[in-house]
């Protein structure tokens, strides 16, 4: 096959991929744009005061004017989110292996983990700041607390969903417990893990902001608190917009990691459709 023939053969595939991306993202873009257009129109036509409900255009303007202060307060939030979530992923993976290996450990720890998820953030965040101070540690702890449980449950369920016939086949070939776990149980748990990862990442930024809101020197949480106390809803919403952007970016990053680690998951989903 010549170079031109190969390029021609790739064109339909590229066109299909482009149309798939458009079909995936266009509805979301249109719906978000419609919301902001309605919001802007309502503020302009109703004459409502900017101190009550600022228009999106005003929020963007204030974001530009206060970009340095917003950036200085975004960096600590990003740092706390990434470190806390990394600790959460490591903790969930290690605990899931132990819980899968020892049933008694699962029975002992799972009720404790469930209770930890019933604690309201608005109540536990000030206590964690009170116990561990205003530094980075309480933010890491709170992010880990609110994000590790969905990943832990997803991994344990993924291990349990392993095809028993595959395990018996590997055992009949002389594979040990760890080999079976590595070759059968971990691949079985990957779809569950990435599902839990996407759920958890949506809580990570919120957990860091709650910890900063309860007490911090810098961060989006303390920025939101100061803007609220100064009756600046435009700056509050600017920080909220940055928080939402961070969450969406981290969510997209998990999709890229999944595509890199387990590219066959997307293929299996497409085949099922």
C-alpha atoms as a PDB file:
ATOM      1  CA  UNK A   1       0.000   0.000   0.000  1.00  0.00           C
ATOM      2  CA  UNK A   2       1.372   3.401  -0.942  1.00  0.00           C
ATOM      3  CA  UNK A   3       1.600   6.396   1.348  1.00  0.00           C
ATOM      4  CA  UNK A   4      -1.332   8.060  -0.415  1.00  0.00           C
ATOM      5  CA  UNK A   5      -3.488   4.943  -0.086  1.00  0.00           C
ATOM      6  CA  UNK A   6      -2.669   4.691   3.613  1.00  0.00           C
ATOM      7  CA  UNK A   7      -3.559   8.351   4.121  1.00  0.00           C
ATOM      8  CA  UNK A   8      -6.826   7.855   2.259  1.00  0.00           C
ATOM      9  CA  UNK A   9      -7.632   4.823   4.381  1.00  0.00           C
ATOM     10  CA  UNK A  10      -7.030   6.819   7.550  1.00  0.00           C
ATOM     11  CA  UNK A  11      -9.298   9.699   6.522  1.00  0.00           C
ATOM     12  CA  UNK A  12     -12.622   7.957   7.264  1.00  0.00           C
ATOM     13  CA  UNK A  13     -11.330   6.905  10.690  1.00  0.00           C
ATOM     14  CA  UNK A  14     -10.185  10.469  11.463  1.00  0.00           C
ATOM     15  CA  UNK A  15     -13.514  11.837  10.287  1.00  0.00           C
ATOM     16  CA  UNK A  16     -15.373   9.399  12.514  1.00  0.00           C
ATOM     17  CA  UNK A  17     -13.244  10.334  15.519  1.00  0.00           C
ATOM     18  CA  UNK A  18     -13.857  14.035  14.877  1.00  0.00           C
ATOM     19  CA  UNK A  19     -17.593  13.500  14.574  1.00  0.00           C
ATOM     20  CA  UNK A  20     -17.554  11.437  17.780  1.00  0.00           C
ATOM     21  CA  UNK A  21     -15.822  14.247  19.661  1.00  0.00           C
ATOM     22  CA  UNK A  22     -18.302  16.785  18.307  1.00  0.00           C
ATOM     23  CA  UNK A  23     -21.266  14.578  19.213  1.00  0.00           C
ATOM     24  CA  UNK A  24     -19.845  14.091  22.707  1.00  0.00           C
ATOM     25  CA  UNK A  25     -19.012  17.675  23.642  1.00  0.00           C
ATOM     26  CA  UNK A  26     -21.382  19.783  21.555  1.00  0.00           C
ATOM     27  CA  UNK A  27     -24.537  19.169  23.680  1.00  0.00           C
ATOM     28  CA  UNK A  28     -22.674  20.136  26.863  1.00  0.00           C
ATOM     29  CA  UNK A  29     -21.225  23.256  25.250  1.00  0.00           C
ATOM     30  CA  UNK A  30     -24.632  24.315  23.950  1.00  0.00           C
ATOM     31  CA  UNK A  31     -26.381  23.730  27.285  1.00  0.00           C
ATOM     32  CA  UNK A  32     -23.750  25.643  29.280  1.00  0.00           C
ATOM     33  CA  UNK A  33     -23.790  28.469  26.747  1.00  0.00           C
ATOM     34  CA  UNK A  34     -27.592  28.645  26.981  1.00  0.00           C
ATOM     35  CA  UNK A  35     -27.421  28.885  30.775  1.00  0.00           C
ATOM     36  CA  UNK A  36     -24.904  31.736  30.672  1.00  0.00           C
ATOM     37  CA  UNK A  37     -26.863  33.523  27.940  1.00  0.00           C
ATOM     38  CA  UNK A  38     -30.066  33.310  29.985  1.00  0.00           C
ATOM     39  CA  UNK A  39     -28.193  34.479  33.082  1.00  0.00           C
ATOM     40  CA  UNK A  40     -26.693  37.480  31.262  1.00  0.00           C
ATOM     41  CA  UNK A  41     -30.050  38.388  29.713  1.00  0.00           C
ATOM     42  CA  UNK A  42     -31.907  38.132  32.996  1.00  0.00           C
ATOM     43  CA  UNK A  43     -29.460  40.422  34.800  1.00  0.00           C
ATOM     44  CA  UNK A  44     -29.570  42.963  31.970  1.00  0.00           C
ATOM     45  CA  UNK A  45     -33.370  43.005  31.624  1.00  0.00           C
ATOM     46  CA  UNK A  46     -34.341  42.765  35.295  1.00  0.00           C
ATOM     47  CA  UNK A  47     -31.995  45.508  36.470  1.00  0.00           C
ATOM     48  CA  UNK A  48     -30.980  43.504  39.514  1.00  0.00           C
ATOM     49  CA  UNK A  49     -28.065  44.996  41.431  1.00  0.00           C
ATOM     50  CA  UNK A  50     -24.591  43.483  40.817  1.00  0.00           C
ATOM     51  CA  UNK A  51     -24.187  43.186  44.583  1.00  0.00           C
ATOM     52  CA  UNK A  52     -27.049  40.670  44.533  1.00  0.00           C
ATOM     53  CA  UNK A  53     -26.542  38.810  41.260  1.00  0.00           C
ATOM     54  CA  UNK A  54     -23.605  39.808  39.052  1.00  0.00           C
ATOM     55  CA  UNK A  55     -23.753  39.024  35.357  1.00  0.00           C
ATOM     56  CA  UNK A  56     -21.303  36.498  33.869  1.00  0.00           C
ATOM     57  CA  UNK A  57     -19.622  39.319  31.949  1.00  0.00           C
ATOM     58  CA  UNK A  58     -18.957  41.174  35.217  1.00  0.00           C
ATOM     59  CA  UNK A  59     -17.578  38.011  36.810  1.00  0.00           C
ATOM     60  CA  UNK A  60     -15.163  37.531  33.917  1.00  0.00           C
ATOM     61  CA  UNK A  61     -14.160  41.187  34.137  1.00  0.00           C
ATOM     62  CA  UNK A  62     -13.425  40.897  37.861  1.00  0.00           C
ATOM     63  CA  UNK A  63     -11.527  37.666  37.279  1.00  0.00           C
ATOM     64  CA  UNK A  64      -9.242  39.533  34.895  1.00  0.00           C
ATOM     65  CA  UNK A  65      -8.813  42.515  37.222  1.00  0.00           C
ATOM     66  CA  UNK A  66      -8.062  40.293  40.232  1.00  0.00           C
ATOM     67  CA  UNK A  67      -6.208  37.599  38.314  1.00  0.00           C
ATOM     68  CA  UNK A  68      -3.041  37.846  40.416  1.00  0.00           C
ATOM     69  CA  UNK A  69      -4.870  37.481  43.735  1.00  0.00           C
ATOM     70  CA  UNK A  70      -6.944  34.616  42.343  1.00  0.00           C
ATOM     71  CA  UNK A  71      -3.839  32.879  41.021  1.00  0.00           C
ATOM     72  CA  UNK A  72      -2.010  33.291  44.340  1.00  0.00           C
ATOM     73  CA  UNK A  73      -4.945  31.668  46.131  1.00  0.00           C
ATOM     74  CA  UNK A  74      -5.495  28.961  43.508  1.00  0.00           C
ATOM     75  CA  UNK A  75      -1.992  27.511  43.801  1.00  0.00           C
ATOM     76  CA  UNK A  76      -2.361  26.416  47.474  1.00  0.00           C
ATOM     77  CA  UNK A  77      -5.700  24.792  46.628  1.00  0.00           C
ATOM     78  CA  UNK A  78      -4.163  22.903  43.707  1.00  0.00           C
ATOM     79  CA  UNK A  79      -1.258  21.763  45.863  1.00  0.00           C
ATOM     80  CA  UNK A  80      -3.517  20.528  48.673  1.00  0.00           C
ATOM     81  CA  UNK A  81      -5.844  18.825  46.187  1.00  0.00           C
ATOM     82  CA  UNK A  82      -3.118  16.965  44.308  1.00  0.00           C
ATOM     83  CA  UNK A  83      -1.179  15.853  47.382  1.00  0.00           C
ATOM     84  CA  UNK A  84      -4.322  14.867  49.279  1.00  0.00           C
ATOM     85  CA  UNK A  85      -5.770  12.980  46.349  1.00  0.00           C
ATOM     86  CA  UNK A  86      -2.473  11.183  45.692  1.00  0.00           C
ATOM     87  CA  UNK A  87      -2.397  10.056  49.324  1.00  0.00           C
ATOM     88  CA  UNK A  88      -6.018   8.979  48.954  1.00  0.00           C
ATOM     89  CA  UNK A  89      -5.291   6.840  45.879  1.00  0.00           C
ATOM     90  CA  UNK A  90      -2.314   5.155  47.542  1.00  0.00           C
ATOM     91  CA  UNK A  91      -4.261   4.498  50.749  1.00  0.00           C
ATOM     92  CA  UNK A  92      -7.263   3.103  48.863  1.00  0.00           C
ATOM     93  CA  UNK A  93      -5.080   0.767  46.779  1.00  0.00           C
ATOM     94  CA  UNK A  94      -3.149  -0.575  49.766  1.00  0.00           C
ATOM     95  CA  UNK A  95      -6.232  -1.042  51.931  1.00  0.00           C
ATOM     96  CA  UNK A  96      -8.144  -2.701  49.116  1.00  0.00           C
ATOM     97  CA  UNK A  97      -5.425  -5.355  48.764  1.00  0.00           C
ATOM     98  CA  UNK A  98      -5.444  -6.055  52.507  1.00  0.00           C
ATOM     99  CA  UNK A  99      -9.236  -6.100  52.694  1.00  0.00           C
ATOM    100  CA  UNK A 100      -9.446  -8.432  49.705  1.00  0.00           C
ATOM    101  CA  UNK A 101      -6.888 -10.733  51.308  1.00  0.00           C
ATOM    102  CA  UNK A 102      -8.279 -10.780  54.851  1.00  0.00           C
ATOM    103  CA  UNK A 103     -12.061 -11.030  55.259  1.00  0.00           C
ATOM    104  CA  UNK A 104     -11.883 -10.326  58.993  1.00  0.00           C
ATOM    105  CA  UNK A 105     -10.087  -7.068  58.259  1.00  0.00           C
ATOM    106  CA  UNK A 106     -12.898  -6.107  55.872  1.00  0.00           C
ATOM    107  CA  UNK A 107     -15.530  -6.801  58.511  1.00  0.00           C
ATOM    108  CA  UNK A 108     -13.593  -4.766  61.058  1.00  0.00           C
ATOM    109  CA  UNK A 109     -12.723  -1.727  58.934  1.00  0.00           C
ATOM    110  CA  UNK A 110     -15.646  -1.256  56.555  1.00  0.00           C
ATOM    111  CA  UNK A 111     -18.056  -0.006  59.268  1.00  0.00           C
ATOM    112  CA  UNK A 112     -15.413   2.517  60.335  1.00  0.00           C
ATOM    113  CA  UNK A 113     -14.970   3.721  56.766  1.00  0.00           C
ATOM    114  CA  UNK A 114     -18.729   4.022  56.291  1.00  0.00           C
ATOM    115  CA  UNK A 115     -19.025   6.070  59.490  1.00  0.00           C
ATOM    116  CA  UNK A 116     -16.230   8.362  58.268  1.00  0.00           C
ATOM    117  CA  UNK A 117     -18.319   9.169  55.187  1.00  0.00           C
ATOM    118  CA  UNK A 118     -21.339  10.158  57.264  1.00  0.00           C
ATOM    119  CA  UNK A 119     -19.442  13.013  58.929  1.00  0.00           C
ATOM    120  CA  UNK A 120     -20.561  16.379  57.461  1.00  0.00           C
ATOM    121  CA  UNK A 121     -17.710  18.411  56.015  1.00  0.00           C
ATOM    122  CA  UNK A 122     -19.017  21.624  57.538  1.00  0.00           C
ATOM    123  CA  UNK A 123     -18.616  20.067  60.997  1.00  0.00           C
ATOM    124  CA  UNK A 124     -15.435  18.036  60.589  1.00  0.00           C
ATOM    125  CA  UNK A 125     -13.359  20.629  58.681  1.00  0.00           C
ATOM    126  CA  UNK A 126     -13.072  23.143  61.584  1.00  0.00           C
ATOM    127  CA  UNK A 127     -12.133  20.313  63.939  1.00  0.00           C
ATOM    128  CA  UNK A 128      -9.375  19.031  61.657  1.00  0.00           C
ATOM    129  CA  UNK A 129      -8.014  22.582  61.348  1.00  0.00           C
ATOM    130  CA  UNK A 130      -8.218  22.972  65.130  1.00  0.00           C
ATOM    131  CA  UNK A 131      -6.311  19.723  65.724  1.00  0.00           C
ATOM    132  CA  UNK A 132      -3.651  20.081  63.003  1.00  0.00           C
ATOM    133  CA  UNK A 133      -3.284  23.835  62.512  1.00  0.00           C
ATOM    134  CA  UNK A 134      -3.537  26.142  59.509  1.00  0.00           C
ATOM    135  CA  UNK A 135      -0.860  24.504  57.368  1.00  0.00           C
ATOM    136  CA  UNK A 136      -1.033  22.013  54.541  1.00  0.00           C
ATOM    137  CA  UNK A 137      -1.636  18.895  56.650  1.00  0.00           C
ATOM    138  CA  UNK A 138      -5.344  19.457  57.500  1.00  0.00           C
ATOM    139  CA  UNK A 139      -6.132  20.091  53.831  1.00  0.00           C
ATOM    140  CA  UNK A 140      -4.415  16.844  52.828  1.00  0.00           C
ATOM    141  CA  UNK A 141      -6.248  14.921  55.535  1.00  0.00           C
ATOM    142  CA  UNK A 142      -9.646  16.307  54.602  1.00  0.00           C
ATOM    143  CA  UNK A 143      -9.171  15.686  50.874  1.00  0.00           C
ATOM    144  CA  UNK A 144      -8.068  12.118  51.616  1.00  0.00           C
ATOM    145  CA  UNK A 145     -10.986  11.581  53.973  1.00  0.00           C
ATOM    146  CA  UNK A 146     -13.648  12.564  51.454  1.00  0.00           C
ATOM    147  CA  UNK A 147     -12.126  10.881  48.389  1.00  0.00           C
ATOM    148  CA  UNK A 148     -10.635   7.510  49.344  1.00  0.00           C
ATOM    149  CA  UNK A 149     -13.847   5.615  50.197  1.00  0.00           C
ATOM    150  CA  UNK A 150     -15.400   5.532  46.684  1.00  0.00           C
ATOM    151  CA  UNK A 151     -12.126   4.205  45.279  1.00  0.00           C
ATOM    152  CA  UNK A 152     -11.819   1.632  48.063  1.00  0.00           C
ATOM    153  CA  UNK A 153     -15.338   0.308  47.506  1.00  0.00           C
ATOM    154  CA  UNK A 154     -14.854   0.274  43.737  1.00  0.00           C
ATOM    155  CA  UNK A 155     -11.622  -1.723  44.015  1.00  0.00           C
ATOM    156  CA  UNK A 156     -13.070  -4.265  46.435  1.00  0.00           C
ATOM    157  CA  UNK A 157     -16.089  -4.779  44.180  1.00  0.00           C
ATOM    158  CA  UNK A 158     -13.793  -5.078  41.170  1.00  0.00           C
ATOM    159  CA  UNK A 159     -11.743  -7.801  42.845  1.00  0.00           C
ATOM    160  CA  UNK A 160     -14.925  -9.677  43.753  1.00  0.00           C
ATOM    161  CA  UNK A 161     -16.155  -9.478  40.136  1.00  0.00           C
ATOM    162  CA  UNK A 162     -13.205 -11.500  38.840  1.00  0.00           C
ATOM    163  CA  UNK A 163     -14.220 -14.474  36.715  1.00  0.00           C
ATOM    164  CA  UNK A 164     -13.755 -17.554  38.889  1.00  0.00           C
ATOM    165  CA  UNK A 165     -13.001 -19.709  35.865  1.00  0.00           C
ATOM    166  CA  UNK A 166      -9.969 -17.573  35.073  1.00  0.00           C
ATOM    167  CA  UNK A 167      -8.753 -17.932  38.644  1.00  0.00           C
ATOM    168  CA  UNK A 168      -9.239 -21.717  38.547  1.00  0.00           C
ATOM    169  CA  UNK A 169      -7.428 -21.895  35.211  1.00  0.00           C
ATOM    170  CA  UNK A 170      -4.444 -19.956  36.537  1.00  0.00           C
ATOM    171  CA  UNK A 171      -4.402 -22.070  39.702  1.00  0.00           C
ATOM    172  CA  UNK A 172      -4.448 -25.266  37.642  1.00  0.00           C
ATOM    173  CA  UNK A 173      -1.381 -23.969  35.789  1.00  0.00           C
ATOM    174  CA  UNK A 174       0.486 -23.584  39.072  1.00  0.00           C
ATOM    175  CA  UNK A 175      -0.028 -19.846  39.637  1.00  0.00           C
ATOM    176  CA  UNK A 176       0.213 -18.679  43.226  1.00  0.00           C
ATOM    177  CA  UNK A 177      -2.135 -16.323  45.055  1.00  0.00           C
ATOM    178  CA  UNK A 178      -0.167 -13.196  44.152  1.00  0.00           C
ATOM    179  CA  UNK A 179       0.147 -14.225  40.497  1.00  0.00           C
ATOM    180  CA  UNK A 180      -3.603 -14.817  40.302  1.00  0.00           C
ATOM    181  CA  UNK A 181      -4.206 -11.464  41.951  1.00  0.00           C
ATOM    182  CA  UNK A 182      -1.869  -9.700  39.508  1.00  0.00           C
ATOM    183  CA  UNK A 183      -3.071 -11.410  36.334  1.00  0.00           C
ATOM    184  CA  UNK A 184      -6.797 -11.778  37.050  1.00  0.00           C
ATOM    185  CA  UNK A 185      -8.085  -9.688  39.938  1.00  0.00           C
ATOM    186  CA  UNK A 186      -6.299  -6.407  39.176  1.00  0.00           C
ATOM    187  CA  UNK A 187      -7.404  -6.299  35.481  1.00  0.00           C
ATOM    188  CA  UNK A 188     -10.938  -7.144  36.609  1.00  0.00           C
ATOM    189  CA  UNK A 189     -10.907  -4.251  39.085  1.00  0.00           C
ATOM    190  CA  UNK A 190      -9.587  -1.609  36.657  1.00  0.00           C
ATOM    191  CA  UNK A 191     -13.002  -0.522  35.242  1.00  0.00           C
ATOM    192  CA  UNK A 192     -14.363  -0.245  38.786  1.00  0.00           C
ATOM    193  CA  UNK A 193     -11.277   1.635  39.942  1.00  0.00           C
ATOM    194  CA  UNK A 194     -11.506   4.279  37.234  1.00  0.00           C
ATOM    195  CA  UNK A 195     -15.222   4.701  37.897  1.00  0.00           C
ATOM    196  CA  UNK A 196     -14.436   5.295  41.577  1.00  0.00           C
ATOM    197  CA  UNK A 197     -11.560   7.580  40.603  1.00  0.00           C
ATOM    198  CA  UNK A 198     -13.868   9.815  38.555  1.00  0.00           C
ATOM    199  CA  UNK A 199     -16.356   9.986  41.413  1.00  0.00           C
ATOM    200  CA  UNK A 200     -13.676  10.795  43.983  1.00  0.00           C
ATOM    201  CA  UNK A 201     -11.948  13.485  41.954  1.00  0.00           C
ATOM    202  CA  UNK A 202     -15.129  15.571  41.948  1.00  0.00           C
ATOM    203  CA  UNK A 203     -14.908  15.787  45.759  1.00  0.00           C
ATOM    204  CA  UNK A 204     -11.181  16.561  45.954  1.00  0.00           C
ATOM    205  CA  UNK A 205     -11.289  20.289  45.191  1.00  0.00           C
ATOM    206  CA  UNK A 206     -14.400  20.734  47.356  1.00  0.00           C
ATOM    207  CA  UNK A 207     -12.646  19.053  50.281  1.00  0.00           C
ATOM    208  CA  UNK A 208      -9.612  21.321  49.970  1.00  0.00           C
ATOM    209  CA  UNK A 209     -11.791  24.443  49.762  1.00  0.00           C
ATOM    210  CA  UNK A 210     -13.804  23.383  52.812  1.00  0.00           C
ATOM    211  CA  UNK A 211     -10.593  22.967  54.801  1.00  0.00           C
ATOM    212  CA  UNK A 212      -9.382  26.406  53.684  1.00  0.00           C
ATOM    213  CA  UNK A 213     -12.792  27.899  54.422  1.00  0.00           C
ATOM    214  CA  UNK A 214     -12.528  26.582  57.973  1.00  0.00           C
ATOM    215  CA  UNK A 215      -9.118  28.118  58.447  1.00  0.00           C
ATOM    216  CA  UNK A 216      -6.157  28.910  56.205  1.00  0.00           C
ATOM    217  CA  UNK A 217      -3.686  31.610  55.314  1.00  0.00           C
ATOM    218  CA  UNK A 218      -4.243  31.304  51.556  1.00  0.00           C
ATOM    219  CA  UNK A 219      -6.439  29.367  49.183  1.00  0.00           C
ATOM    220  CA  UNK A 220      -9.689  29.606  47.286  1.00  0.00           C
ATOM    221  CA  UNK A 221     -11.627  28.786  50.449  1.00  0.00           C
ATOM    222  CA  UNK A 222     -10.237  31.733  52.401  1.00  0.00           C
ATOM    223  CA  UNK A 223     -10.586  33.932  49.295  1.00  0.00           C
ATOM    224  CA  UNK A 224     -14.284  33.038  49.046  1.00  0.00           C
ATOM    225  CA  UNK A 225     -14.724  33.775  52.755  1.00  0.00           C
ATOM    226  CA  UNK A 226     -13.085  37.200  52.484  1.00  0.00           C
ATOM    227  CA  UNK A 227     -15.048  38.084  49.343  1.00  0.00           C
ATOM    228  CA  UNK A 228     -18.297  37.068  51.048  1.00  0.00           C
ATOM    229  CA  UNK A 229     -17.488  39.196  54.094  1.00  0.00           C
ATOM    230  CA  UNK A 230     -16.802  42.156  51.794  1.00  0.00           C
ATOM    231  CA  UNK A 231     -20.146  41.660  49.991  1.00  0.00           C
ATOM    232  CA  UNK A 232     -18.475  40.840  46.668  1.00  0.00           C
ATOM    233  CA  UNK A 233     -20.561  38.076  45.085  1.00  0.00           C
ATOM    234  CA  UNK A 234     -18.755  38.635  41.784  1.00  0.00           C
ATOM    235  CA  UNK A 235     -15.447  37.597  43.368  1.00  0.00           C
ATOM    236  CA  UNK A 236     -17.128  34.704  45.171  1.00  0.00           C
ATOM    237  CA  UNK A 237     -18.490  33.409  41.874  1.00  0.00           C
ATOM    238  CA  UNK A 238     -15.132  34.005  40.185  1.00  0.00           C
ATOM    239  CA  UNK A 239     -13.489  31.705  42.738  1.00  0.00           C
ATOM    240  CA  UNK A 240     -16.328  29.209  42.318  1.00  0.00           C
ATOM    241  CA  UNK A 241     -15.791  29.257  38.552  1.00  0.00           C
ATOM    242  CA  UNK A 242     -12.084  28.524  39.056  1.00  0.00           C
ATOM    243  CA  UNK A 243     -12.973  25.686  41.425  1.00  0.00           C
ATOM    244  CA  UNK A 244     -15.330  24.171  38.859  1.00  0.00           C
ATOM    245  CA  UNK A 245     -12.670  24.517  36.159  1.00  0.00           C
ATOM    246  CA  UNK A 246     -10.133  22.711  38.355  1.00  0.00           C
ATOM    247  CA  UNK A 247     -12.597  19.902  39.004  1.00  0.00           C
ATOM    248  CA  UNK A 248     -13.386  19.481  35.318  1.00  0.00           C
ATOM    249  CA  UNK A 249      -9.683  19.518  34.468  1.00  0.00           C
ATOM    250  CA  UNK A 250      -8.909  16.811  37.013  1.00  0.00           C
ATOM    251  CA  UNK A 251     -11.876  14.783  35.773  1.00  0.00           C
ATOM    252  CA  UNK A 252     -10.532  15.017  32.242  1.00  0.00           C
ATOM    253  CA  UNK A 253      -7.086  14.015  33.508  1.00  0.00           C
ATOM    254  CA  UNK A 254      -8.528  10.803  34.949  1.00  0.00           C
ATOM    255  CA  UNK A 255      -9.951   9.988  31.509  1.00  0.00           C
ATOM    256  CA  UNK A 256      -6.520  10.494  29.955  1.00  0.00           C
ATOM    257  CA  UNK A 257      -4.912   8.272  32.588  1.00  0.00           C
ATOM    258  CA  UNK A 258      -7.518   5.583  31.914  1.00  0.00           C
ATOM    259  CA  UNK A 259      -6.851   5.823  28.184  1.00  0.00           C
ATOM    260  CA  UNK A 260      -3.128   5.408  28.830  1.00  0.00           C
ATOM    261  CA  UNK A 261      -3.324   2.640  31.457  1.00  0.00           C
ATOM    262  CA  UNK A 262      -6.287   0.660  30.120  1.00  0.00           C
ATOM    263  CA  UNK A 263      -7.069   1.695  26.532  1.00  0.00           C
ATOM    264  CA  UNK A 264      -9.134  -1.443  25.979  1.00  0.00           C
ATOM    265  CA  UNK A 265     -11.864  -0.224  28.359  1.00  0.00           C
ATOM    266  CA  UNK A 266     -13.085   2.324  25.809  1.00  0.00           C
ATOM    267  CA  UNK A 267     -12.964  -0.291  23.070  1.00  0.00           C
ATOM    268  CA  UNK A 268     -15.079  -2.704  25.116  1.00  0.00           C
ATOM    269  CA  UNK A 269     -17.618   0.033  25.835  1.00  0.00           C
ATOM    270  CA  UNK A 270     -17.820   0.897  22.156  1.00  0.00           C
ATOM    271  CA  UNK A 271     -18.293  -2.747  21.225  1.00  0.00           C
ATOM    272  CA  UNK A 272     -21.125  -3.028  23.746  1.00  0.00           C
ATOM    273  CA  UNK A 273     -22.930  -0.122  22.162  1.00  0.00           C
END
